[in-house]
PDB file of C-alpha atoms in Angstrom:
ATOM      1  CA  UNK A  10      17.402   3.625  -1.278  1.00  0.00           C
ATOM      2  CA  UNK A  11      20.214   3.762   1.324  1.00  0.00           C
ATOM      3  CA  UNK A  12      19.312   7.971   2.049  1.00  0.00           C
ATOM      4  CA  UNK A  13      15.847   6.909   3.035  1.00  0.00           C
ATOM      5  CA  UNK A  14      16.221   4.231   5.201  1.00  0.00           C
ATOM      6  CA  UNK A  15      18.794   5.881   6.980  1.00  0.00           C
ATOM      7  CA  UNK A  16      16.296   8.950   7.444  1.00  0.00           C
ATOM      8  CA  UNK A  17      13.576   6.985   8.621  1.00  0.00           C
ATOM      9  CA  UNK A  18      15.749   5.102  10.733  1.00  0.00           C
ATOM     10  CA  UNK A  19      17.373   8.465  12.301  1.00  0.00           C
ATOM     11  CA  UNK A  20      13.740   9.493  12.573  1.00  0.00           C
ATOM     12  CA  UNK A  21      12.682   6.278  14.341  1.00  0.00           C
ATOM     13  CA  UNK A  22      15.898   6.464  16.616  1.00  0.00           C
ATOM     14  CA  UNK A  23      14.785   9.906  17.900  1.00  0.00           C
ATOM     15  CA  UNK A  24      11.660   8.786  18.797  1.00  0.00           C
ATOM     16  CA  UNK A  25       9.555  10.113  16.079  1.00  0.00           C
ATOM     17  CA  UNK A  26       7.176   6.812  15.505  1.00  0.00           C
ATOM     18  CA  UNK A  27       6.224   7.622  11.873  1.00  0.00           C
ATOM     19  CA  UNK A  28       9.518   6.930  10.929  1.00  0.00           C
ATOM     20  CA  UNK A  29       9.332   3.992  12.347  1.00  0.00           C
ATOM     21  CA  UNK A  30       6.075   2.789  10.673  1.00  0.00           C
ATOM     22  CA  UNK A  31       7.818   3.956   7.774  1.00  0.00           C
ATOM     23  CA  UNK A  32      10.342   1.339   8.254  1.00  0.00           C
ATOM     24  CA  UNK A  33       7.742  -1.498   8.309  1.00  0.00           C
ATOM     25  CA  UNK A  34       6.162  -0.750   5.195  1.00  0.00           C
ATOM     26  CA  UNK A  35       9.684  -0.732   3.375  1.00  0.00           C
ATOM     27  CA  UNK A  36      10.136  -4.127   5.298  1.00  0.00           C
ATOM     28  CA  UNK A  37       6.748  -5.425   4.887  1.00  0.00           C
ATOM     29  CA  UNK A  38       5.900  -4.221   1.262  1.00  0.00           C
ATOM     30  CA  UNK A  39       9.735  -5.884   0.224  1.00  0.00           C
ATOM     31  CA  UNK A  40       9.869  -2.555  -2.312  1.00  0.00           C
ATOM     32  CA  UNK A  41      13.505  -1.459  -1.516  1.00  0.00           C
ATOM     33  CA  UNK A  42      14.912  -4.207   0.643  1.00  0.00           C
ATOM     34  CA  UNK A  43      14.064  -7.691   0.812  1.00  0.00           C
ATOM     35  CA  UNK A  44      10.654  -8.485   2.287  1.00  0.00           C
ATOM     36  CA  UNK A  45      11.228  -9.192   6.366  1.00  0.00           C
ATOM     37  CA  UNK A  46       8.110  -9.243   7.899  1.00  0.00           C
ATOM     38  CA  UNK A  47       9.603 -10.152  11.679  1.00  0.00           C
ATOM     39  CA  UNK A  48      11.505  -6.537  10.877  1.00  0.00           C
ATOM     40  CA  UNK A  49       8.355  -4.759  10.016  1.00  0.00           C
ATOM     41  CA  UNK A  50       6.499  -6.143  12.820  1.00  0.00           C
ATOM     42  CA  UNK A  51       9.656  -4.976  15.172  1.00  0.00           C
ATOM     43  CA  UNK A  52       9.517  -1.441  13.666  1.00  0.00           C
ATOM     44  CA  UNK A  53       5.394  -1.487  13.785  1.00  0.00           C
ATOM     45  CA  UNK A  54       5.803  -2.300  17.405  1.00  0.00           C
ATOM     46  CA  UNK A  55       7.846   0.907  17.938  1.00  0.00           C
ATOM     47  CA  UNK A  56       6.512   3.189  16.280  1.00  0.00           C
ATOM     48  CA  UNK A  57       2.959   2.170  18.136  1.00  0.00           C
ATOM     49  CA  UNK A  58       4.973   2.287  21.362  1.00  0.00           C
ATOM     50  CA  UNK A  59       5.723   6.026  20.570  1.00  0.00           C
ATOM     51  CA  UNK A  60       2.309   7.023  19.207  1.00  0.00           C
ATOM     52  CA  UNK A  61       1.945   6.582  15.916  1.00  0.00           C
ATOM     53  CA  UNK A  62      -1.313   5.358  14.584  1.00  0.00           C
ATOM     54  CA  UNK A  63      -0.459   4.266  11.437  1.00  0.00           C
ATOM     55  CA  UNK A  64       2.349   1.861  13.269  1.00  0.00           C
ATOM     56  CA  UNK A  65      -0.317   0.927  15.462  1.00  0.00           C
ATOM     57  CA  UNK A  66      -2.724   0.030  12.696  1.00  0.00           C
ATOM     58  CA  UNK A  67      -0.242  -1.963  11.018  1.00  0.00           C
ATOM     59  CA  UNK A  68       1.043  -3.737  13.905  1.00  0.00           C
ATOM     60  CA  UNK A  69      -2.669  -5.225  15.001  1.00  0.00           C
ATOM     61  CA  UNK A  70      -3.202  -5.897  11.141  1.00  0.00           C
ATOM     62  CA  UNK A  71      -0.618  -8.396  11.200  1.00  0.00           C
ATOM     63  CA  UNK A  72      -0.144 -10.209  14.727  1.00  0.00           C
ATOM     64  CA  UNK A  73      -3.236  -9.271  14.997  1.00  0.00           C
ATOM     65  CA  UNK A  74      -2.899  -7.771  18.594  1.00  0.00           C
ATOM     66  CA  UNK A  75      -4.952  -5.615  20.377  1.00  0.00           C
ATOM     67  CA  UNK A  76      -2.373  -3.308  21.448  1.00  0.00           C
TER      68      UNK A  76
END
């Protein structure tokens, strides 16, 4: 559980926005970690900021923004 969080987090670090909507859906789905969903918003919010539609979709889907 550890290895892939701290892949997706390297890949979210490097600016690779999949990673980071990645991240969310561990943190929003609560399968591996704890459910957090002010994390997964945080992470959804990145990963939009870098391009990733998935990040994007996920981030209007629950604050629902219209970023």
């Amino acid at each position: 559980v550890k290895k892939i969080i701290d892949l997706y987090s390297k890949a979210c670090l490097g600016g690779f926005g999949i990673g980071c909507s990645n991240l969310g859906g561990i943190y929003d789905d609560g399968i591996l970690v704890p459910k957090d969903l002010k994390r997964a918003i945080s992470y959804y919010s990145d990963g939009c900021s870098m391009g990733s539609e998935s990040a994007c979709h996920y981030y209007k889907l629950r604050t629902k923004s219209k970023k």
